[in-house]
mmCIF file of C-alpha atoms and ligand atoms in Angstrom:
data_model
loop_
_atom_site.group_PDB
_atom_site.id
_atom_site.type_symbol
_atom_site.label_atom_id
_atom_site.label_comp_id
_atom_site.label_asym_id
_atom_site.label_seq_id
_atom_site.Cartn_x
_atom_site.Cartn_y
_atom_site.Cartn_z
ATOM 1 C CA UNK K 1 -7.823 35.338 -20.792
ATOM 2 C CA UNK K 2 -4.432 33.304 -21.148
ATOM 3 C CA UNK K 3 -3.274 31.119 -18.714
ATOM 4 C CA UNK K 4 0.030 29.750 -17.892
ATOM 5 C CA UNK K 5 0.537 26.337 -16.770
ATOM 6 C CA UNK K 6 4.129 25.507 -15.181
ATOM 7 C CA UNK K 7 4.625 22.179 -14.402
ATOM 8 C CA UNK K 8 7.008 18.755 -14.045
ATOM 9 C CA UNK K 9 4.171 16.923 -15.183
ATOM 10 C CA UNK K 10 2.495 18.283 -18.106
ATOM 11 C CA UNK K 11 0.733 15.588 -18.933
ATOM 12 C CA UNK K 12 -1.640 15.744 -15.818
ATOM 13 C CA UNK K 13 -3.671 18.749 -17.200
ATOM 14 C CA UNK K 14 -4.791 16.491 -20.140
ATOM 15 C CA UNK K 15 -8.375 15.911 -18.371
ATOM 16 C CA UNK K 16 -9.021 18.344 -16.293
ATOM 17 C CA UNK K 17 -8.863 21.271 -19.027
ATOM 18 C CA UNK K 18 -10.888 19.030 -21.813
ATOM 19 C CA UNK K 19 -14.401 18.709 -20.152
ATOM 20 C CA UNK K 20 -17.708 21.247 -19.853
ATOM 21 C CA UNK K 21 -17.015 24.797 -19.414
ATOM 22 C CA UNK K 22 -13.407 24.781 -19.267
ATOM 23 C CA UNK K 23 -13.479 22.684 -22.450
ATOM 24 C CA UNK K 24 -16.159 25.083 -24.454
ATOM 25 C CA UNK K 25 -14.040 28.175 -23.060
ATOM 26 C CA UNK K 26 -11.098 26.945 -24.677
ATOM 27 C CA UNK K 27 -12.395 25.937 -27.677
ATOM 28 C CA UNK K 28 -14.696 29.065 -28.078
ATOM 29 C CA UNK K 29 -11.071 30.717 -27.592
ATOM 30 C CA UNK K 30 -12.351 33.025 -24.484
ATOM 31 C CA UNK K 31 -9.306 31.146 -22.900
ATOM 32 C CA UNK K 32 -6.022 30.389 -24.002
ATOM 33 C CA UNK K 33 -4.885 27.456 -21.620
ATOM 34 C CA UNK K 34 -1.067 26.414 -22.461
ATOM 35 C CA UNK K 35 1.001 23.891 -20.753
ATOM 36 C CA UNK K 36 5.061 24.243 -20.175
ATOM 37 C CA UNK K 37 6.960 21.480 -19.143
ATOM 38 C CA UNK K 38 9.828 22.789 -16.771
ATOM 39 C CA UNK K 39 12.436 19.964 -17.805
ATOM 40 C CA UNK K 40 12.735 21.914 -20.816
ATOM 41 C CA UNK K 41 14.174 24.938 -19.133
ATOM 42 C CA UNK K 42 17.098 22.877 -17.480
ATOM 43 C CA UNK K 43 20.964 22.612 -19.534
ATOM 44 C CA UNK K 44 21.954 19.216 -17.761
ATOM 45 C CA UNK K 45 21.439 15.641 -19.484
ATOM 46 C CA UNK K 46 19.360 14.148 -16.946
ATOM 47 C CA UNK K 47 17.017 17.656 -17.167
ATOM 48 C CA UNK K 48 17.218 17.995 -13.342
ATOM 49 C CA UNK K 49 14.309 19.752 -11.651
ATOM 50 C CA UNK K 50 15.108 19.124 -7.876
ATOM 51 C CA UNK K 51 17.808 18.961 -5.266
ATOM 52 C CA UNK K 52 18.394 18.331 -1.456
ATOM 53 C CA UNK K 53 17.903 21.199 0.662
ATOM 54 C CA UNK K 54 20.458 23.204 1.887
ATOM 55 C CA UNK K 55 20.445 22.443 6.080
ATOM 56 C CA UNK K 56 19.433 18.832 5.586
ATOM 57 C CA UNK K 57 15.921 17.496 6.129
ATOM 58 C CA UNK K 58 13.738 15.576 4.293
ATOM 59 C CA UNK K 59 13.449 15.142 0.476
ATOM 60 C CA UNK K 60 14.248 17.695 -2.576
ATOM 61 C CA UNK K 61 13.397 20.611 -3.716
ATOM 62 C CA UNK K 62 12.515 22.103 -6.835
ATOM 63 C CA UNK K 63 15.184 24.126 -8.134
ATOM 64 C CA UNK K 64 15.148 28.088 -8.603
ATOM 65 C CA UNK K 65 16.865 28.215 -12.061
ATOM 66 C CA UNK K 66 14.378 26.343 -14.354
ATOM 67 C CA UNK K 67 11.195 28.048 -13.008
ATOM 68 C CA UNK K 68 13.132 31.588 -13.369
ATOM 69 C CA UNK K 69 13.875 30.934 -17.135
ATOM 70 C CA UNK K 70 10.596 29.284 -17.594
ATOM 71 C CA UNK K 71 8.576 32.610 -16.264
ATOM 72 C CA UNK K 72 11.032 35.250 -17.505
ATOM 73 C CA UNK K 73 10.395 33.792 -20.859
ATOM 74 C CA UNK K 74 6.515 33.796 -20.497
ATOM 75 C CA UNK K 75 6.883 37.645 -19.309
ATOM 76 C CA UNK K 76 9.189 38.871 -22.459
ATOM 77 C CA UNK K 77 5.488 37.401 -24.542
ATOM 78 C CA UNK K 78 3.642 39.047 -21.927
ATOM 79 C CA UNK K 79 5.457 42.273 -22.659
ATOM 80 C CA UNK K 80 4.567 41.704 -26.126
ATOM 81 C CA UNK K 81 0.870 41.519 -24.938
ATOM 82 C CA UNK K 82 0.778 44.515 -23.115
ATOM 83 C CA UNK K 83 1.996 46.201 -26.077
ATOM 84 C CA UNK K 84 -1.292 45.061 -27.466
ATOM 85 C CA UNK K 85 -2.882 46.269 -24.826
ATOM 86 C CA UNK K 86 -3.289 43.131 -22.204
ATOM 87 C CA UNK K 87 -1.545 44.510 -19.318
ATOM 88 C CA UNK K 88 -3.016 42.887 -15.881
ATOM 89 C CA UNK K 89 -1.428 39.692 -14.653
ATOM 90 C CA UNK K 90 -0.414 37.867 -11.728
ATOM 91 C CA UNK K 91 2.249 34.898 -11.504
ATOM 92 C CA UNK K 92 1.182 32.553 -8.772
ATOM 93 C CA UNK K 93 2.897 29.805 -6.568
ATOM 94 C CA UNK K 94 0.444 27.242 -5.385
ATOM 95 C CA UNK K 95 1.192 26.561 -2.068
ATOM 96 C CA UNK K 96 0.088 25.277 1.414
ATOM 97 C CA UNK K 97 1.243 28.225 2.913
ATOM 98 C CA UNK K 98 -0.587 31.017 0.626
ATOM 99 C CA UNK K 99 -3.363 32.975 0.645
ATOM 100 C CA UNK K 100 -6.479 30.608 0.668
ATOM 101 C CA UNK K 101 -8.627 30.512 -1.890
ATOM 102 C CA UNK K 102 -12.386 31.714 -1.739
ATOM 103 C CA UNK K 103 -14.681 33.045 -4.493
ATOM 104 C CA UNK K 104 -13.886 36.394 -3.669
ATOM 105 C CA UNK K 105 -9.809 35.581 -4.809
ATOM 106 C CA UNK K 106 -11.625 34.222 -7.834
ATOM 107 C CA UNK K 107 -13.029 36.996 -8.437
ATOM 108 C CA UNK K 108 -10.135 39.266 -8.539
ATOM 109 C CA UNK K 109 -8.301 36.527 -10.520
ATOM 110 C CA UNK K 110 -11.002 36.696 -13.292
ATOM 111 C CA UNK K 111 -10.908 40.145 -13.918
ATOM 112 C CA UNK K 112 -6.990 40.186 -14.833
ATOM 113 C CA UNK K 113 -6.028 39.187 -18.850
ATOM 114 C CA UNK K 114 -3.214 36.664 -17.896
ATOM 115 C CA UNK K 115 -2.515 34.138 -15.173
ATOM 116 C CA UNK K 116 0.773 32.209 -15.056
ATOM 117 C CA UNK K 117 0.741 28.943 -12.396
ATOM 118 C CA UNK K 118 3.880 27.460 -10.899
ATOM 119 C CA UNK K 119 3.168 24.120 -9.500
ATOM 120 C CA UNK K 120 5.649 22.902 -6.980
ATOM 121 C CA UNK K 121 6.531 19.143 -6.189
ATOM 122 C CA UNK K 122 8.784 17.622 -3.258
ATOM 123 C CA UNK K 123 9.220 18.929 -0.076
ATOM 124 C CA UNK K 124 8.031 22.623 -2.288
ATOM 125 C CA UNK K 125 9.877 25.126 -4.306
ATOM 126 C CA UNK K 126 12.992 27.375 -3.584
ATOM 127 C CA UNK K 127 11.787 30.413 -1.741
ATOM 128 C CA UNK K 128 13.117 33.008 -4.065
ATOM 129 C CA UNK K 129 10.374 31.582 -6.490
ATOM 130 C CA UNK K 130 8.119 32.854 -3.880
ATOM 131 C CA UNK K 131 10.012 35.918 -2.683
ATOM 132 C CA UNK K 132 11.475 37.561 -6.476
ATOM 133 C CA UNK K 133 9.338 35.878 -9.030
ATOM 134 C CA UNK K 134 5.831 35.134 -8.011
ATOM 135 C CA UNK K 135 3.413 37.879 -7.224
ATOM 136 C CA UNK K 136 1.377 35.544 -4.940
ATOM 137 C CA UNK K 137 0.943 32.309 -3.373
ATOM 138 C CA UNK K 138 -2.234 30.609 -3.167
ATOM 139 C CA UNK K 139 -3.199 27.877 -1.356
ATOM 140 C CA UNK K 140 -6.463 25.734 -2.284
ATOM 141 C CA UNK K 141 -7.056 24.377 1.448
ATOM 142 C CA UNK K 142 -5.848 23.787 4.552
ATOM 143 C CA UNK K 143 -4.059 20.478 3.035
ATOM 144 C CA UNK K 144 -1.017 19.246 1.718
ATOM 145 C CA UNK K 145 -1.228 18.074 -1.821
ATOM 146 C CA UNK K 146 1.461 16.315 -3.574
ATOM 147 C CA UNK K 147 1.967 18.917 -6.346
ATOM 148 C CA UNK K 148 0.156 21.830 -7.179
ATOM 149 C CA UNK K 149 -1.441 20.598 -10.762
ATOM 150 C CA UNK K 150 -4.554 19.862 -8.979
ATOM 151 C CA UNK K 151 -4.559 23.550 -7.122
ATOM 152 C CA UNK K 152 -3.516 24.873 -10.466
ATOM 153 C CA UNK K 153 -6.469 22.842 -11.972
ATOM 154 C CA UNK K 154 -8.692 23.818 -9.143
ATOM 155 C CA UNK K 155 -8.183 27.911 -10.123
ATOM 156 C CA UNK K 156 -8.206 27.459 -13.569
ATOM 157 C CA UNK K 157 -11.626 26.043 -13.565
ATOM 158 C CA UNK K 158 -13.089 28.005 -10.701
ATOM 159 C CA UNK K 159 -11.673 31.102 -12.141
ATOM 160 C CA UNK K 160 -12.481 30.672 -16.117
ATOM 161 C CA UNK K 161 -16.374 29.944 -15.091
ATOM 162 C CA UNK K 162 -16.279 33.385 -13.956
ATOM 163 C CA UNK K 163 -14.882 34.801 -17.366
ATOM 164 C CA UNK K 164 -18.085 36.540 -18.914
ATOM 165 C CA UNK K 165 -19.450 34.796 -21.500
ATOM 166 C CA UNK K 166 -17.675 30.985 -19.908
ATOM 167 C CA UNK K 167 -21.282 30.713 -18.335
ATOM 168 C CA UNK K 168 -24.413 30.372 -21.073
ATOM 169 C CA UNK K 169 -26.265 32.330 -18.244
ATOM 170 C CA UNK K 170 -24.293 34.479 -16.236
ATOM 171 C CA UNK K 171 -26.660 35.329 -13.634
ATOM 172 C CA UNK K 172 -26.144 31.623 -12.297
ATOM 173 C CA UNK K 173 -22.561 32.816 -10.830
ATOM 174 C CA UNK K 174 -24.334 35.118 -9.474
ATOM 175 C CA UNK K 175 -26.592 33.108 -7.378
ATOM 176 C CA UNK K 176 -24.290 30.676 -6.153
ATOM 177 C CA UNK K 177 -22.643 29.565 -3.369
ATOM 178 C CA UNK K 178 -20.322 32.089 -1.560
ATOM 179 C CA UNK K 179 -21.278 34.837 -4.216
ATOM 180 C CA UNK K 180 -20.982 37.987 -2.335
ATOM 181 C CA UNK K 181 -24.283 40.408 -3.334
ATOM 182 C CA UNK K 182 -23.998 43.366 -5.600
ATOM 183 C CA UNK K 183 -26.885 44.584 -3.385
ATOM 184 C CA UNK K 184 -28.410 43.395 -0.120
ATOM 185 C CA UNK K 185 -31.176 41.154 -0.949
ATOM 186 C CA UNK K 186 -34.423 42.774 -0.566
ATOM 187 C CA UNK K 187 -37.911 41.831 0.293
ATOM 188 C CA UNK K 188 -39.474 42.072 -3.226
ATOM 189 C CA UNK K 189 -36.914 41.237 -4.914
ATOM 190 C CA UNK K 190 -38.206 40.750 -9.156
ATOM 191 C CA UNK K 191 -36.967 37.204 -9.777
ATOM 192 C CA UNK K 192 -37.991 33.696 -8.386
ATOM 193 C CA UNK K 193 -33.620 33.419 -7.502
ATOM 194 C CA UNK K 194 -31.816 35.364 -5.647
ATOM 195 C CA UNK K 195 -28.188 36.731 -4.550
ATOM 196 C CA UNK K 196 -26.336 34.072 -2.647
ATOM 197 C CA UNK K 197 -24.886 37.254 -0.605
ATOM 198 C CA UNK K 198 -22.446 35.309 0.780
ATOM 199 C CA UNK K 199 -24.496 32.435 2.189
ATOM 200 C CA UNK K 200 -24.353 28.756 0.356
ATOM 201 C CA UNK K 201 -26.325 28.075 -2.419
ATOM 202 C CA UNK K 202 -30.440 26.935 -1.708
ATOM 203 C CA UNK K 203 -31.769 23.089 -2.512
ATOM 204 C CA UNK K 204 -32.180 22.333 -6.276
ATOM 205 C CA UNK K 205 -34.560 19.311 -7.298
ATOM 206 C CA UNK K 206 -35.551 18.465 -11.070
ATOM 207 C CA UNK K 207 -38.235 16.160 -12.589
ATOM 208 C CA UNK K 208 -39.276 13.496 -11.509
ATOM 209 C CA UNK K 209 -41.794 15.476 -8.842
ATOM 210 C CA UNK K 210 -41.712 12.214 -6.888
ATOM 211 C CA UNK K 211 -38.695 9.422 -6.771
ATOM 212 C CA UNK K 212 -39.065 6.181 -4.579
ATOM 213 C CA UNK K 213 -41.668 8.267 -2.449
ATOM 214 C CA UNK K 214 -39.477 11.081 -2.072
ATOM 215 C CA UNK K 215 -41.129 14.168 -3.007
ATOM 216 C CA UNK K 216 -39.720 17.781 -4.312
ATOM 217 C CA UNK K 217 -40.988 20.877 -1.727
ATOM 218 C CA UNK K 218 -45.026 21.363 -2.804
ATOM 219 C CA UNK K 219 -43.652 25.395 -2.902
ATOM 220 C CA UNK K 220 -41.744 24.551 -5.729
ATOM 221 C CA UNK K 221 -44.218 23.213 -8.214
ATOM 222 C CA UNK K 222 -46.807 25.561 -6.963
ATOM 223 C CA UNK K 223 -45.481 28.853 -9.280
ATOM 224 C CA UNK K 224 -45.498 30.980 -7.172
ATOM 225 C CA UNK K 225 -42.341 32.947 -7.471
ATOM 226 C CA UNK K 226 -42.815 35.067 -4.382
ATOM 227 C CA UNK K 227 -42.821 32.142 -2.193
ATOM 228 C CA UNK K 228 -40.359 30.051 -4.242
ATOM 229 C CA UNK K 229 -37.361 33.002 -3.347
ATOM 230 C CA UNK K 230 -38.427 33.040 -0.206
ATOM 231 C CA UNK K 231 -38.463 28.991 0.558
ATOM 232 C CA UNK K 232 -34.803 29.665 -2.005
ATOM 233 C CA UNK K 233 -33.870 32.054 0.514
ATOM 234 C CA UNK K 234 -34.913 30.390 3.861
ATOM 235 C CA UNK K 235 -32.977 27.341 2.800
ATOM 236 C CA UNK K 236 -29.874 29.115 2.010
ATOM 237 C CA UNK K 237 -29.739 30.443 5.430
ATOM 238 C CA UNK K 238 -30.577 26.422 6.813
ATOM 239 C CA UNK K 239 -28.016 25.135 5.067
ATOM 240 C CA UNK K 240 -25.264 27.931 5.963
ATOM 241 C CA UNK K 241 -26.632 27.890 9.271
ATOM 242 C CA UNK K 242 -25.839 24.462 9.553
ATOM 243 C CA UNK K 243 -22.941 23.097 7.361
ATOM 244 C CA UNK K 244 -21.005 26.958 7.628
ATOM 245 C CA UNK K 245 -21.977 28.834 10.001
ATOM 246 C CA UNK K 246 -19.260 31.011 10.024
ATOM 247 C CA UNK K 247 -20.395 33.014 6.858
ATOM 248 C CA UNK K 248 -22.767 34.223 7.892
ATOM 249 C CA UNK K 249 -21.269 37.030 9.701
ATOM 250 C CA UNK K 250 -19.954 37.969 6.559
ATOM 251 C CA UNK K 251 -23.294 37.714 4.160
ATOM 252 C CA UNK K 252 -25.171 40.666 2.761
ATOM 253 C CA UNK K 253 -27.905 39.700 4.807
ATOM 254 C CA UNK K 254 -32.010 42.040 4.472
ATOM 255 C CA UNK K 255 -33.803 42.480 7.593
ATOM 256 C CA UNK K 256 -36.108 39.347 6.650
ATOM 257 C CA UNK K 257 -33.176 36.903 6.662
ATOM 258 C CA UNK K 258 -32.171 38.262 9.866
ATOM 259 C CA UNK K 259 -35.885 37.823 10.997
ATOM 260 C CA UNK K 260 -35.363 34.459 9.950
ATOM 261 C CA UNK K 261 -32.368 33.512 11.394
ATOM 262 C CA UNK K 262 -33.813 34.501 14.762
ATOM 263 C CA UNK K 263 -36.358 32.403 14.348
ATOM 264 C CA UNK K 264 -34.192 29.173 13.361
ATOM 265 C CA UNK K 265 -31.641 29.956 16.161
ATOM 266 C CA UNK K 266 -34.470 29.668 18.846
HETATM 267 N N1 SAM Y 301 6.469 21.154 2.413
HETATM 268 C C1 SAM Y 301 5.289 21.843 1.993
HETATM 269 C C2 SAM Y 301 4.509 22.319 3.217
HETATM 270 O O1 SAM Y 301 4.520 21.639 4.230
HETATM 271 O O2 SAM Y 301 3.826 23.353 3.101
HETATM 272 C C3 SAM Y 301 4.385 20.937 1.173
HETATM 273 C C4 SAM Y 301 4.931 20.641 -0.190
HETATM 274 S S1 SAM Y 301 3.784 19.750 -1.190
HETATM 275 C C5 SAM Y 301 4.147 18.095 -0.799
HETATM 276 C C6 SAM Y 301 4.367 19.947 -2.822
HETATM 277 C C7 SAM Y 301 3.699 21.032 -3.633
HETATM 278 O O3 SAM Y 301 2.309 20.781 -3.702
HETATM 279 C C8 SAM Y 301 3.819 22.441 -3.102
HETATM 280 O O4 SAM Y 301 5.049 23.046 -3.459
HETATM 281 C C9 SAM Y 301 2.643 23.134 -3.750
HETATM 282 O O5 SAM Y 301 2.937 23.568 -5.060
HETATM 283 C C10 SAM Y 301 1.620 22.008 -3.833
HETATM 284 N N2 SAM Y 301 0.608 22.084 -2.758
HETATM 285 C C11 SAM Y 301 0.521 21.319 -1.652
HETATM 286 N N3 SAM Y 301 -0.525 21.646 -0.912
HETATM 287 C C12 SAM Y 301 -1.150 22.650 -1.548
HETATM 288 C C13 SAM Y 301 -2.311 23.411 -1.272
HETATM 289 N N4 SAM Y 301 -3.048 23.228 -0.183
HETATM 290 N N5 SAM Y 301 -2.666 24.356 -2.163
HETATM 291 C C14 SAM Y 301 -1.942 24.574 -3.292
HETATM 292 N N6 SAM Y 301 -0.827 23.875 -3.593
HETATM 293 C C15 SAM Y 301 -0.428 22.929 -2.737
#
């Protein structure tokens, strides 16, 4: 995958790309992460990114011309690519007013070969960035940051994790928070894990067994895999039950979570 990164401030991605998985991707060259500062696409001496918004109001606004050349030259090398055969990409505005992220966007966004990531600054970006150029805007929560490096940063690494191969085991993604199911989790299912389906992700504890008198789940030590997905399972539902309770309308949910979701609601 290669990823765009369009930005005022180029040098903010400097940590953010260089740790863990995002790191290893990159290096293992599964990911192809550059960075493109947009004062180099202005023609004025003072390499002027902003400007006061037409109809007054507060502060300035990042202007259309430098983001225009900036992507219209990434897309003549993406033509290039799709020569070679890379054809699916998407240029996205992060912004407060786009489509919110979730793991399902994710998703989507890791099975494409290119991503290219405007970050706006100010009061936002000129609105035929969002209307002619981008193909999307997304959003990483119902918040206003101060630029979008950190949304940019945010979908990089939440998106590259999902790249096969980012992940030494794969079938952790699967399991994890907000992961919708292939298949509706079933009674007998083979493995001690199981499909988040949707719901958050269960308790995890490692060694020491007991810390200051606080002990890990008896279930979990005992070996028993059966029980162990089930206590996994039971958990999951707690915890979404609790902290989100509004996905679980949406889960893949098997007639013994809904058994057990009846009995926790009583
Ligand atoms: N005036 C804008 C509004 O009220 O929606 C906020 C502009 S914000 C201060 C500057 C930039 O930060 C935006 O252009 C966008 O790129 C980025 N940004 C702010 N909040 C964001 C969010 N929740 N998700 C993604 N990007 C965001």
């Amino acid at each position: 995958m290669r990823v765009d990164l369009v930005t005022i401030f180029p040098d903010f991605f400097r940590g953010p790309l260089d740790y863990g998985i995002l790191r290893r991707a990159r290096e293992s060259e599964l990911v192809d992460v550059r960075v493109h500062d947009l004062r180099e696409f202005t023609r004025d001496r003072h390499r002027t990114v902003d400007d006061r918004p037409f109809g007054g109001g507060e502060g300035m606004v990042l202007k259309p011309e430098p983001i225009f050349e900036c992507i219209e030259k990434l897309k003549v090398a993406a033509r290039n690519e799709r020569l070679a055969g890379r054809a699916k990409e998407s240029v996205i505005l992060l912004s407060a007013q786009g489509r919110r992220l979730d793991q399902a966007l994710a998703q989507e966004l890791a099975a494409l070969d290119r991503l290219v990531l405007i970050c706006g600054r100010y009061e936002g970006v000129d609105e035929r960035v969002s209307e002619h150029l981008a193909d999307r805007e997304i959003s990483i929560g119902d918040y206003v940051l101060s630029g979008g490096e950190l949304g940019a940063a945010v979908i990089v690494d939440t998106v590259v994790r999902l790249v096969p191969g980012a992940v030494g085991n794969e079938a952790s993604t699967r399991q994890e928070s907000f992961t919708a199911s292939v298949a509706p989790a079933t009674g007998d299912a083979p493995s001690s894990t199981c499909d988040s389906g949707g719901l958050l992700d269960y308790p995890h504890y490692t060694r020491p067994a007991e810390f200051r008198g606080m002990t890990v789940p008896e279930v979990l030590v005992n070996g028993n895999h059966d029980q162990i997905r089930r206590w996994r399972r039971r958990t999951a539902l707690e915890k979404t039950l609790r902290n989100r309770p509004d996905l679980i309308d949406a889960a893949t949910l098997s007639d013994e979570d809904r058994m057990l979701l009846a009995e926790m609601k009583k």
